[in-house]
Coordinates of C-alpha atoms and ligand atoms in Angstrom, one line a residue:
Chain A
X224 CA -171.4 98.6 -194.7
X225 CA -172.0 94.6 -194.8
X226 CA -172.2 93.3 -191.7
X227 CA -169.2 90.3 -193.5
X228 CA -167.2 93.0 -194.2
X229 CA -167.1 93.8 -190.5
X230 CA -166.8 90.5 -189.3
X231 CA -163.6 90.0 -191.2
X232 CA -161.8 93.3 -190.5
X233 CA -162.9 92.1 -186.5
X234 CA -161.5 88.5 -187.3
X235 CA -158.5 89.9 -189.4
X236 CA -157.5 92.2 -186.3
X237 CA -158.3 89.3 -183.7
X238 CA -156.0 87.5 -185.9
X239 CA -153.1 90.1 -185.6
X240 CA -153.5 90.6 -182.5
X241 CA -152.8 87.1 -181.3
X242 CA -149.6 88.0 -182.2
X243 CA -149.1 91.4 -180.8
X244 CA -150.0 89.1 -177.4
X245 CA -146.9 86.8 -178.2
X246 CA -144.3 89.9 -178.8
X247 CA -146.1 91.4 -175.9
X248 CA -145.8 88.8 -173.8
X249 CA -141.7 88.3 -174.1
X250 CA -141.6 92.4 -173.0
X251 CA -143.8 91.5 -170.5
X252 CA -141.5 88.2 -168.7
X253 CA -138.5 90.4 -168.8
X254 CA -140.0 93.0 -166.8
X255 CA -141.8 90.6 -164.8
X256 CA -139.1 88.6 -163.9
X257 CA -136.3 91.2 -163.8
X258 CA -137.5 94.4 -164.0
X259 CA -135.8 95.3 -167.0
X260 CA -137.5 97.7 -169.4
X261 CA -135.9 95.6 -173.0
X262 CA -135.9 98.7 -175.5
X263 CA -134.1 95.3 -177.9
X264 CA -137.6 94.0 -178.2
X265 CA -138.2 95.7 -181.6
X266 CA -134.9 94.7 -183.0
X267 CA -135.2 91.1 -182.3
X268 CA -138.5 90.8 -183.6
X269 CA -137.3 92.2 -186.7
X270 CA -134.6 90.0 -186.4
X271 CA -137.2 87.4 -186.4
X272 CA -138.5 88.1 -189.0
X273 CA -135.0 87.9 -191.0
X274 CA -134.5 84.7 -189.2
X275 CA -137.8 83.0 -191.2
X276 CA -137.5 85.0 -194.5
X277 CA -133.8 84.0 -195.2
X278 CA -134.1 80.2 -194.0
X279 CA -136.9 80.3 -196.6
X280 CA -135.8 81.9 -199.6
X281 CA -132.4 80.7 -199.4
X282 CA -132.5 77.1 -198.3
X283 CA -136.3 76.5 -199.2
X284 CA -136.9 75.5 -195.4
X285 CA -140.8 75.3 -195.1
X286 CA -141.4 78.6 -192.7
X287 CA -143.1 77.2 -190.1
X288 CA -140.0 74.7 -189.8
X289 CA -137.9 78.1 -189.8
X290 CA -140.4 78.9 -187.1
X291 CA -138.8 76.9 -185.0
X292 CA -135.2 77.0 -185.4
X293 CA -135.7 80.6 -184.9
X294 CA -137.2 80.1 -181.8
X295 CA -134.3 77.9 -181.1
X296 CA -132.2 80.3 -181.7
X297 CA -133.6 83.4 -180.2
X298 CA -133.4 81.3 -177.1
X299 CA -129.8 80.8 -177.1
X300 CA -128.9 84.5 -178.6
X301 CA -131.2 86.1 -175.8
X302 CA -129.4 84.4 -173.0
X303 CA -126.2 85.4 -174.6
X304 CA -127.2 88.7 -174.8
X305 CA -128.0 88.7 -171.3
X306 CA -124.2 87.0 -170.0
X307 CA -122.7 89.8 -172.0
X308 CA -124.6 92.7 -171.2
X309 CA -127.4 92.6 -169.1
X310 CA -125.9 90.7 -166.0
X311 CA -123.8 93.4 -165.7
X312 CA -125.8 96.1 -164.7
X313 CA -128.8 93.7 -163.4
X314 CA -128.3 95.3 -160.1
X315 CA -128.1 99.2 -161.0
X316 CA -130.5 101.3 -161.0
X317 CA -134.0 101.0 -163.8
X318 CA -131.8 103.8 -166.1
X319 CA -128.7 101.7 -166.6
X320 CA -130.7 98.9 -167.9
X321 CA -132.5 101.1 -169.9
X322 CA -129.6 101.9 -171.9
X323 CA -128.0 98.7 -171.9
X324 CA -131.0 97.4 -174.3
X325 CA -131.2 101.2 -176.0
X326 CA -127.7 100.1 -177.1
X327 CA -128.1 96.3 -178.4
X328 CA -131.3 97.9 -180.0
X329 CA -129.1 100.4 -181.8
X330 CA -126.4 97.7 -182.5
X331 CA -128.9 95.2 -184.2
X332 CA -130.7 98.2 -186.1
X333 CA -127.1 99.6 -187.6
X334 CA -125.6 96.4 -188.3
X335 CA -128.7 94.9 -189.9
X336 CA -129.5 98.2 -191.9
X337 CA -125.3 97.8 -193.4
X338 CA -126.2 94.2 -193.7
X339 CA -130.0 94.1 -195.3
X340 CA -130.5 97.6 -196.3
X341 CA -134.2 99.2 -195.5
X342 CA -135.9 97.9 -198.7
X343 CA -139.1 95.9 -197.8
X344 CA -138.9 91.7 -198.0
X345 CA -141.3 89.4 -198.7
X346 CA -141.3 86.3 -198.2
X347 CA -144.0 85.3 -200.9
X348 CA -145.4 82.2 -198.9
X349 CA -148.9 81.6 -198.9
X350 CA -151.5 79.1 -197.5
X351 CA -154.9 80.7 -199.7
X352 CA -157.4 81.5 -198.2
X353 CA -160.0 80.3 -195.6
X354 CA -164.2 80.9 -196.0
X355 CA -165.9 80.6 -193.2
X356 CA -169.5 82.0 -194.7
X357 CA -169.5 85.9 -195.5
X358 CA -165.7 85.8 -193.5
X359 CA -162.8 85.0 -195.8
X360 CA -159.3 84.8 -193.8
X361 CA -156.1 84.8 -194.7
X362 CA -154.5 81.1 -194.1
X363 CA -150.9 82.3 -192.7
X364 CA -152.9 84.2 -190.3
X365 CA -155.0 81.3 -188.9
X366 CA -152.2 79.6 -188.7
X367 CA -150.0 82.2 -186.9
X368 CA -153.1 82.8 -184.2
X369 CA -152.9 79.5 -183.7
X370 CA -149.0 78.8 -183.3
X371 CA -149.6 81.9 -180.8
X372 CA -151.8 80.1 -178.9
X373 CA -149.9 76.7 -178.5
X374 CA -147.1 78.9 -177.7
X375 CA -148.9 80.3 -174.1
X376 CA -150.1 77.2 -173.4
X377 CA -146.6 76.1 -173.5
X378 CA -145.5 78.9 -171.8
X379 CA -147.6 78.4 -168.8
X380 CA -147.0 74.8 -168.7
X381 CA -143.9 75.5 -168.3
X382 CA -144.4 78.2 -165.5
X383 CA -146.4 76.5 -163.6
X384 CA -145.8 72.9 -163.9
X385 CA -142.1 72.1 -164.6
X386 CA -139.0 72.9 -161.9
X387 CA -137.6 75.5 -163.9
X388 CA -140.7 77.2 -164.8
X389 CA -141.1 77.8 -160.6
X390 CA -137.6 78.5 -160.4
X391 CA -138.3 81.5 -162.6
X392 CA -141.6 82.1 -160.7
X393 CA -139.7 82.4 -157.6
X394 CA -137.1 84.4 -158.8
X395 CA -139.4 87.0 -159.8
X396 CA -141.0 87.1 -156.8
X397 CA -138.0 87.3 -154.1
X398 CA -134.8 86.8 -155.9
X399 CA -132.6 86.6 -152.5
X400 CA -135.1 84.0 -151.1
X401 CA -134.4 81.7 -154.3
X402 CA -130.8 82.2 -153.9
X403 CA -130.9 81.2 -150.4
X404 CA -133.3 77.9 -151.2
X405 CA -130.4 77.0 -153.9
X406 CA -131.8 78.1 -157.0
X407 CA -128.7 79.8 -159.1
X408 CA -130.8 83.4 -159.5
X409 CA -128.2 84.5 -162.5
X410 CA -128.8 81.5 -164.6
X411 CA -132.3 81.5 -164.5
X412 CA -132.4 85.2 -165.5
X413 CA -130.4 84.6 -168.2
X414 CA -132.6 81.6 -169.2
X415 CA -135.9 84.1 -169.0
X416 CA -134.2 86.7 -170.9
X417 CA -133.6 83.5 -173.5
X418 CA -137.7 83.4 -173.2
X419 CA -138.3 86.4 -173.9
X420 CA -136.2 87.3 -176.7
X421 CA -137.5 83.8 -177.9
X422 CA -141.0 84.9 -178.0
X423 CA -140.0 88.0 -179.8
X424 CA -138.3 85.9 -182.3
X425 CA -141.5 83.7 -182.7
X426 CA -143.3 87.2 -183.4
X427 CA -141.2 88.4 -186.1
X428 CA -141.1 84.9 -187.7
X429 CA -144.9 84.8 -187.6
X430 CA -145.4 88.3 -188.9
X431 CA -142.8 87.3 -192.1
X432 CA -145.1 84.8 -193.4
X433 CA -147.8 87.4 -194.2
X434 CA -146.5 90.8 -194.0
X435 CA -143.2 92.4 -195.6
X436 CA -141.1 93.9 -193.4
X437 CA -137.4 95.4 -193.0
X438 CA -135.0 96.0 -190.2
X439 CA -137.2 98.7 -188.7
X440 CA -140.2 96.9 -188.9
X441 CA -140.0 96.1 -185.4
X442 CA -140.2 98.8 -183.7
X443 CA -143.8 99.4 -184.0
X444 CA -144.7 95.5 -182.5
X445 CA -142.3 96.7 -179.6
X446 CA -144.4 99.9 -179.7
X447 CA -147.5 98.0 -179.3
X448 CA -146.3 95.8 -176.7
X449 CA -145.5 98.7 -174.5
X450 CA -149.9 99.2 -174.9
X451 CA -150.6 95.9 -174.5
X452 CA -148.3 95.6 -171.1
X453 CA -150.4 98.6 -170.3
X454 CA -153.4 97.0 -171.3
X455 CA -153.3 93.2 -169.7
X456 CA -150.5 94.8 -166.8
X457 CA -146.9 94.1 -167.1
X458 CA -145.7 90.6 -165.7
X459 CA -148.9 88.8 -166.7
X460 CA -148.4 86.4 -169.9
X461 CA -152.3 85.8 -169.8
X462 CA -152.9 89.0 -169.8
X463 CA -150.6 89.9 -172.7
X464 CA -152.6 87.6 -174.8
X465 CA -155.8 89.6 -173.9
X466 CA -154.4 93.0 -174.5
X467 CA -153.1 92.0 -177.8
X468 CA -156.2 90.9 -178.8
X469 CA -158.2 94.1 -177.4
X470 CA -155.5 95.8 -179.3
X471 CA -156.4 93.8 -183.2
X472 CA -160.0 94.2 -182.3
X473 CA -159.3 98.0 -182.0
X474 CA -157.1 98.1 -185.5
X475 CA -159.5 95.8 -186.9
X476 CA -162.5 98.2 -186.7
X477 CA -161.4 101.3 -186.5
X478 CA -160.4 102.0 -190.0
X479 CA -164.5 101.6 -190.7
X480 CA -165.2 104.6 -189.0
X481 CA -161.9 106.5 -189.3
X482 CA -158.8 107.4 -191.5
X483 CA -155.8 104.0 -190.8
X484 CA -153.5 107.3 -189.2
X485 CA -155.6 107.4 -186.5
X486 CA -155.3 104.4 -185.1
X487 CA -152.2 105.0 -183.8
X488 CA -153.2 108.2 -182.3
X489 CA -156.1 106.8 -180.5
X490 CA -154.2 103.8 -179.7
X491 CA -151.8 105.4 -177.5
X492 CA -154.0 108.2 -175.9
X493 CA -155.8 104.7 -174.7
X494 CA -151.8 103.6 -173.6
X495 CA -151.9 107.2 -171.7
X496 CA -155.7 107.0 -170.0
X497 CA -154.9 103.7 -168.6
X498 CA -151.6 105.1 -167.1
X499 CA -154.0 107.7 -165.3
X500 CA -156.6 105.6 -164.1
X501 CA -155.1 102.1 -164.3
X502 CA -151.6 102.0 -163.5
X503 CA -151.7 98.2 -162.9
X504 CA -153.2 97.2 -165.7
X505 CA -156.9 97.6 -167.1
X506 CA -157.1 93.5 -166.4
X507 CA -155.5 93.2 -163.4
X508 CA -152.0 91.8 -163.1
X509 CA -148.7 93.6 -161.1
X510 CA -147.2 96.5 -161.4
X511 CA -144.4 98.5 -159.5
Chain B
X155 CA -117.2 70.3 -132.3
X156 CA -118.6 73.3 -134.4
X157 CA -120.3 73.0 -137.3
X158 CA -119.6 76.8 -138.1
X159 CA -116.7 79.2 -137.3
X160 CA -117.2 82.4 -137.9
X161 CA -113.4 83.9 -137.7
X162 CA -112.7 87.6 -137.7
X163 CA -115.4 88.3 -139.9
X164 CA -115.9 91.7 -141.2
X165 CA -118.6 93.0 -143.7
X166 CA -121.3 95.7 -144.4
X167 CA -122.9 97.6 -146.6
X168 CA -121.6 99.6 -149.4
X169 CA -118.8 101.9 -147.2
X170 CA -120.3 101.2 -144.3
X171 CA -118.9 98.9 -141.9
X172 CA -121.6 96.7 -139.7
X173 CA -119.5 93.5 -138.5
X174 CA -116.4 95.0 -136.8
X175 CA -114.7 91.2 -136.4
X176 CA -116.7 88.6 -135.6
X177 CA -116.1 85.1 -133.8
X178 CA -119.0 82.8 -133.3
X179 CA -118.7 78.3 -133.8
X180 CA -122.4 77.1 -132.9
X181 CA -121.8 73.2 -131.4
X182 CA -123.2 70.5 -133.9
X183 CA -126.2 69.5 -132.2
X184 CA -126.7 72.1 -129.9
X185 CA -129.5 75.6 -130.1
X186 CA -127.6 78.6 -130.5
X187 CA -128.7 81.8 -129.6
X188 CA -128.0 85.0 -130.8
X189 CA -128.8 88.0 -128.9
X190 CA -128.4 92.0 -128.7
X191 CA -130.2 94.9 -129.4
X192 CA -131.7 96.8 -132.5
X193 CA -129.2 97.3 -135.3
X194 CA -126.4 95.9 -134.0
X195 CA -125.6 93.6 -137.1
X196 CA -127.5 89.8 -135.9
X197 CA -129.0 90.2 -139.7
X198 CA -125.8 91.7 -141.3
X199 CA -123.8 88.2 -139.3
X200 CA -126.7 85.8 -140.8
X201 CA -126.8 87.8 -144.5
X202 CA -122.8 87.6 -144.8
X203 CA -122.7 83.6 -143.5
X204 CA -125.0 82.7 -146.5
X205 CA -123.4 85.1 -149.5
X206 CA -125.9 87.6 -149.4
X207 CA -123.4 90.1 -148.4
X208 CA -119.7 89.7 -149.4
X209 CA -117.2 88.5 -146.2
X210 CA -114.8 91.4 -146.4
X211 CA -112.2 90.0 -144.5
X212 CA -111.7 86.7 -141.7
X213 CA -113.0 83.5 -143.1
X214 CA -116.5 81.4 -142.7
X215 CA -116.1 77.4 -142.5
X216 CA -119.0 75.0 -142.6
X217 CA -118.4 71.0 -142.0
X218 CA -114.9 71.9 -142.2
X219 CA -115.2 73.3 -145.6
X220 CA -114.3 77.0 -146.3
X221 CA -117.2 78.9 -148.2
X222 CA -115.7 82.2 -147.3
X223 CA -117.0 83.2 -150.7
X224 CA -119.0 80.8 -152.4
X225 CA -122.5 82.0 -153.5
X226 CA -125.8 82.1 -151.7
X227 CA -127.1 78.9 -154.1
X228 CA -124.3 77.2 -152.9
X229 CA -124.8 76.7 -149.4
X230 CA -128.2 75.0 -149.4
X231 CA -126.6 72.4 -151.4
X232 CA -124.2 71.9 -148.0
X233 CA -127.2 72.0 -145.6
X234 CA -127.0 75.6 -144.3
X235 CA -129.9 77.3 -144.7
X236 CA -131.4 80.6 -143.2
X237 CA -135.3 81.7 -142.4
X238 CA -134.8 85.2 -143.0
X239 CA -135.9 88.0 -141.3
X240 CA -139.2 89.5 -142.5
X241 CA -139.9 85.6 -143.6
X242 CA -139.3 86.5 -147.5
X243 CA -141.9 84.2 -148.7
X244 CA -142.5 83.6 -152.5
X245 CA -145.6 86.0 -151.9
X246 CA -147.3 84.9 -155.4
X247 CA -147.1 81.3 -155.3
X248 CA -148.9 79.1 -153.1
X249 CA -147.7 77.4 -149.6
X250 CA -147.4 74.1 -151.7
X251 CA -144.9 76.0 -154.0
X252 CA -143.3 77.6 -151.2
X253 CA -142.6 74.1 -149.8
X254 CA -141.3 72.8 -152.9
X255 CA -139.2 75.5 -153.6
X256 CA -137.9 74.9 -150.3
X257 CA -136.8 71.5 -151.1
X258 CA -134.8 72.5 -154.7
X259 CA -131.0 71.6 -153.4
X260 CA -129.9 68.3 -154.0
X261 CA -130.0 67.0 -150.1
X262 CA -133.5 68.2 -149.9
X263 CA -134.7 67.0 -153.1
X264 CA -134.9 63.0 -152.9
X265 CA -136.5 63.4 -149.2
X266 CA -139.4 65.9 -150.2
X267 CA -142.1 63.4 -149.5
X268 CA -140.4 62.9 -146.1
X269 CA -140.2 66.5 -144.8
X270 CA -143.2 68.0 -146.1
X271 CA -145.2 65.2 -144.1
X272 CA -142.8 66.4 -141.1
X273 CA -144.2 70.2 -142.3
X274 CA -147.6 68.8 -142.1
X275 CA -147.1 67.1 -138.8
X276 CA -145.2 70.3 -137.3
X277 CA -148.0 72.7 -138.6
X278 CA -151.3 71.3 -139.5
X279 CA -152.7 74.8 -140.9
X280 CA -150.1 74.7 -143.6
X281 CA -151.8 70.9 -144.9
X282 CA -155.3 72.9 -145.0
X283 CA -153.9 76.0 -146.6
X284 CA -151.7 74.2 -149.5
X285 CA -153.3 75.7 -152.1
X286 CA -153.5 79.5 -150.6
X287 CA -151.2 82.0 -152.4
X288 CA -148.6 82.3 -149.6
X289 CA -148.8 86.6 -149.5
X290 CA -152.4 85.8 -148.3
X291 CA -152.0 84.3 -145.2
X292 CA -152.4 85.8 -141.8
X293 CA -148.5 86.5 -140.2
X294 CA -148.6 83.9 -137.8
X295 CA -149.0 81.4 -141.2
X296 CA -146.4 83.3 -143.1
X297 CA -144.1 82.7 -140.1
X298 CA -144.8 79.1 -140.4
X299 CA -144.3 78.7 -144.0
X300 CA -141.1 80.7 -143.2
X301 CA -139.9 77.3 -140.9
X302 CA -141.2 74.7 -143.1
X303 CA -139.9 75.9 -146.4
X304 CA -136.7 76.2 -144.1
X305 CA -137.1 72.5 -142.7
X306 CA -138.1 71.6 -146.4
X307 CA -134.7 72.4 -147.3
X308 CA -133.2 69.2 -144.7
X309 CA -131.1 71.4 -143.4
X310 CA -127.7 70.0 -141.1
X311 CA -127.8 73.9 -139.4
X312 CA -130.9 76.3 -139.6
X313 CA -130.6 79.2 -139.1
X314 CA -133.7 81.3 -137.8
X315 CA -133.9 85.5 -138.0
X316 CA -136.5 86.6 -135.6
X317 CA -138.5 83.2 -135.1
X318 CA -141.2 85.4 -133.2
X319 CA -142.0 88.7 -134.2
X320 CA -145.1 90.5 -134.3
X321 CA -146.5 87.2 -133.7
X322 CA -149.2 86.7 -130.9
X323 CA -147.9 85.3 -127.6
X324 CA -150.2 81.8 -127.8
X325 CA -148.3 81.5 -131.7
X326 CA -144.8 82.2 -130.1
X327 CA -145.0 79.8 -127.9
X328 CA -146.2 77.3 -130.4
X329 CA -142.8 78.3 -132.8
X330 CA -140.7 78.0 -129.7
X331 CA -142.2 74.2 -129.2
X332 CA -141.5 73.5 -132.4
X333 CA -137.6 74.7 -132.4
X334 CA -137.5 72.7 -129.0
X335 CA -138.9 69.4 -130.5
X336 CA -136.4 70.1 -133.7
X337 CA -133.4 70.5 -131.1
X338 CA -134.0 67.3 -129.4
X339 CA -134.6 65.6 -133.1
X340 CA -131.3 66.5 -132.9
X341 CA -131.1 69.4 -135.6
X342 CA -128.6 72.4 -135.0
X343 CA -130.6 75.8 -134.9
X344 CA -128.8 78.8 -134.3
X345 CA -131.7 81.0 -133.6
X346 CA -131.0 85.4 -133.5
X347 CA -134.7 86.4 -131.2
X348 CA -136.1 89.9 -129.9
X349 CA -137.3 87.4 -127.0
X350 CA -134.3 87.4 -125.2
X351 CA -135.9 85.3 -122.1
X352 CA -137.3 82.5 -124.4
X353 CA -134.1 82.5 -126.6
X354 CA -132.0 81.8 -123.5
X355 CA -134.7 79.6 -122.0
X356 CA -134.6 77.4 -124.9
X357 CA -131.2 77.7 -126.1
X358 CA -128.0 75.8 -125.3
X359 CA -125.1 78.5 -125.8
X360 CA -125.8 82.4 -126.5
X361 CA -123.8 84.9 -127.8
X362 CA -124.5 88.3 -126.8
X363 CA -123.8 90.8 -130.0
X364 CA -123.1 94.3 -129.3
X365 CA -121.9 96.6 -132.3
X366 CA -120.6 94.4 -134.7
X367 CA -118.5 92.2 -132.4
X368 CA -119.3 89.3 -130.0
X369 CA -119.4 90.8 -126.8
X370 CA -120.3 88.0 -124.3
X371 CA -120.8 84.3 -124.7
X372 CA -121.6 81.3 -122.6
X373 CA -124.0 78.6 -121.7
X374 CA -127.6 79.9 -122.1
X375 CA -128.6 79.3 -118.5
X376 CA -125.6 81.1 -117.2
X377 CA -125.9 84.3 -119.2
X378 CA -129.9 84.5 -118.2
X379 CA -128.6 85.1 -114.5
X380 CA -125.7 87.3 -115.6
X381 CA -126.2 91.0 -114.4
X382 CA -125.3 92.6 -117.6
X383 CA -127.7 90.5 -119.8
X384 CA -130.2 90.8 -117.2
X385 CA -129.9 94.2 -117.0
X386 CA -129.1 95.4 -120.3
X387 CA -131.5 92.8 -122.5
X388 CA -133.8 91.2 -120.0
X389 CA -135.1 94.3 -118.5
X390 CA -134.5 93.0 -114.5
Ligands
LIG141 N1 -129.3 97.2 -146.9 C1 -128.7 98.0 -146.0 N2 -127.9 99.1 -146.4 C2 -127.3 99.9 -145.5 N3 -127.3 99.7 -144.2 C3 -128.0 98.6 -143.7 C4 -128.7 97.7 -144.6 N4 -129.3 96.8 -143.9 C5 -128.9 97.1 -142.6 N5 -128.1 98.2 -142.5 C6 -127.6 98.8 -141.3 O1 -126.8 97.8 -140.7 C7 -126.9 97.9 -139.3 C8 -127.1 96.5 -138.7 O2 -128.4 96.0 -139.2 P1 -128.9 94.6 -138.9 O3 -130.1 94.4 -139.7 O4 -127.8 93.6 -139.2 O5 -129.2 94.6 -137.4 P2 -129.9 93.6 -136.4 O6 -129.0 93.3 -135.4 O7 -130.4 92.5 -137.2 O8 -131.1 94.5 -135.9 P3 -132.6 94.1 -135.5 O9 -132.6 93.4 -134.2 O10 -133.3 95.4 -135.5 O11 -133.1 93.2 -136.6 C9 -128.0 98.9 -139.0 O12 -127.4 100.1 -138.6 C10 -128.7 99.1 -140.3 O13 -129.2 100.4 -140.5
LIG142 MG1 -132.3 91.8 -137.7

């Protein structure tokens, strides 16, 4: 094998994996600040993913513009989510929330199957292609990896250097002790579960703009956030990043030596081993 | 005139009753202590005054205003704040944050410069250790942290659980300089203490708490030569 072709499949799965970190990284707030396992995740991203592709086709909104006012509003819809459903059961036990987000996941998945059907979409936008000496790249990939990346660095601005972001900080840590220092603990969960979902969203919009998807399509980013939470340890955005791209390395060579179906198969017996050995997290991070 | 009254409050957990009616109005300017033995709801009293647990019935005034049943957030915004037993620092971020955080409601906020130099002044260590991830100090500087995130706050009445335990004797003594140089800054501390000879020592009023209820109260001094308290909590 060329050693270009391998040095694209690695750059391709880098690439992709940029944006598992990002999907990975909204699981990975919830939990962090919350403790809620969201089981939505999947759905929204597909919802994402909608979110680009029909702002696009329909209106002829440049994606990337879509981009945003999907962010914008996966923001907004995620904090509703959590007013209506969430809050309610924030303070019952792991399995109630469980099945809160089981449910909206089931809701978004029926109604968007009546709505969209399950045939694939495609949004049909392109940006050519990039050389970079034996490595050709896809351009909506590039520019997705780095969208992703602008994206943590705004996240951890915003965690570490604005009065919100250490509201949310301290709220994760010792919810009762922000309460009693004045910070409103139920709004800033709401506004994290806004984050989250908002990340998701940015996901699915990214994914749209070079792969087709459907309704379902989801489901197997949520999949692989699960790993990557694994991977980088739950509650650590930084470490999200670097799971997902462990993860696209992984997917990117893999198929050299192997059939594509076993990716998946190796990929989670990976998920289990670091359970076993690593229950925090192969980099680190905090766990329960 | 009392900054607090605590009228014929009752709460607990889930079914189970802790605070069986309890009357307590701490003097505006004055260290009150609060003192009884293990379990006997000092914590419960404290948790139910800020919102942590619901007042089931009786009321809870502060400044003459009823928050009875507005939320924990609120009452920082008021000036009541509480340094809670088991010091629940925000373990992952660092003293600095821990400070800040301190100073979020809107009293606190426009004089942070102010009180985290009084922090600084009051304990020294916390200037050197600003950057530190608060879970990583010793418990002596957790405790410390505790008190300056709750003077960070400009509080009108702190409220202090357990000021000095597990802390070493030369420490404790320190913490109880500081509350007495607060007091005369003229700050209203009501303080609930293990130490039942340096509460009383320090303090200007005391009320003894004995399953759920105020059993005894009176003027510091008085209740340290009292025969009950000095058999039942001072060990003579
Ligand atoms: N979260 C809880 N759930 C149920 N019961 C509790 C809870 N917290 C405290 N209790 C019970 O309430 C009673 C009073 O506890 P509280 O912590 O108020 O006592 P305390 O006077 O502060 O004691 P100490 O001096 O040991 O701190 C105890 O019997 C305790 O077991
Ligand atoms: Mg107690």
């Amino acid at each position: 094998m060329n050693p270009g072709g391998i040095l694209t499949s690695l750059m391709d799965g880098l690439l992709i994996g940029v944006v598992y970190g990002i999907a990975a990284m909204g699981l990975t707030l919830i939990w962090g600040v919350m403790r809620v396992i969201n089981l939505a995740h999947g759905a929204i991203i597909s919802l994402g993913m909608f979110g680009v592709y029909l702002i696009f086709t329909n209106f002829g909104i440049h994606p990337y513009l879509a981009l945003l006012l999907v962010a914008l509003a996966g923001l907004l819809f995620g904090m509703l989510i959590y007013y209506i459903t969430i809050a309610r059961v924030i303070n019952a036990p792991y399995l109630s929330t469980l099945l809160a987000t089981f449910a909206i996941n089931m809701i978004f998945i029926g109604l968007g199957t009546a709505v969209f059907t399950t045939t694939p979409r495609d949004a049909g936008f392109s940006l050519g292609n990039v050389s970079l000496g034996p490595v050709t790249l896809q351009g909506t990939r590039l520019v997705a990896a780095l969208v992703t990346l602008l994206v943590t660095g705004g996240l951890y601005f915003f965690l570490y250097r604005t009065r919100p972001g250490k509201f949310v900080r301290a709220v994760a840590n010792n919810r009762a002790a922000a309460e009693l220092m004045g910070i409103p603990s139920a709004r800033i969960l709401a506004l994290s579960f806004g984050i989250g979902t908002m990340l998701a969203a940015i996901a699915g919009g990214l994914i749209a703009t070079f792969f087709s998807f459907n309704i379902l399509s989801g489901d197997i980013y949520q999949q692989k956030s699960f790993i990557i939470g694994v991977l980088g340890g739950l509650g650590n955005p930084v470490g999200a990043l670097l799971g997902g791209l462990i993860l696209g390395a992984l997917e990117g060579l893999l198929p050299l030596v192997m059939p594509n179906t076993w990716v998946p198969v190796i990929e989670f017996v990976l998920f289990i081993v670091i359970l076993l050995v690593r229950p925090s997290g192969l980099l680190g991070g905090k766990s329960e | 005139m009392s900054i607090l009254e605590i009228k014929n409050v009752t709460s607990g957990y889930g079914e189970v009753q802790i605070l069986w009616g309890m009357n307590i109005s701490p003097e505006e300017g004055k260290l009150t202590c609060l003192v009884g033995g293990n379990g006997v709801g000092k914590t419960t009293l404290l948790r139910t005054i800020m919102g942590l647990n619901r007042t089931w019935q009786g009321s809870i005034t502060f400044g003459g205003q009823d928050i009875t049943h507005s939320p924990a957030y609120a009452k920082a915004d008021l000036g009541l704040v509480l340094v809670p037993e088991g010091r629940q620092l925000f373990t992952d971020m660092t003293v600095q944050e821990n400070l800040e955080i301190g100073a979020t409601n809107q009293r606190a906020h426009g004089k942070y410069q102010q009180n985290l130099e009084r922090v600084f002044a009051l304990f020294p260590r916390l200037k050197e250790r600003a950057v530190q991830k608060a879970g990583t100090l010793s418990g002596g500087e957790q405790q410390m942290v505790a008190v300056g995130r709750g003077i960070m706050a400009d509080p009108r009445l702190l409220m202090i659980d357990e000021l000095s335990l597990g802390l070493a004797p030369v420490l404790t003594l320190q913490l109880f300089e500081t509350l007495r140089q607060l007091r005369k800054e003229g700050l209203t501390i009501v303080l609930v203490e293990q130490n039942v000879q340096m509460a009383l020592a320090v303090g200007d009023y005391a009320y003894v708490i004995a399953e759920g209820k105020s059993e005894m109260e009176g003027p510091a001094h008085k209740l340290m030569n009292d025969s009950h308290v000095r058999e039942t909590y001072l060990g003579l």
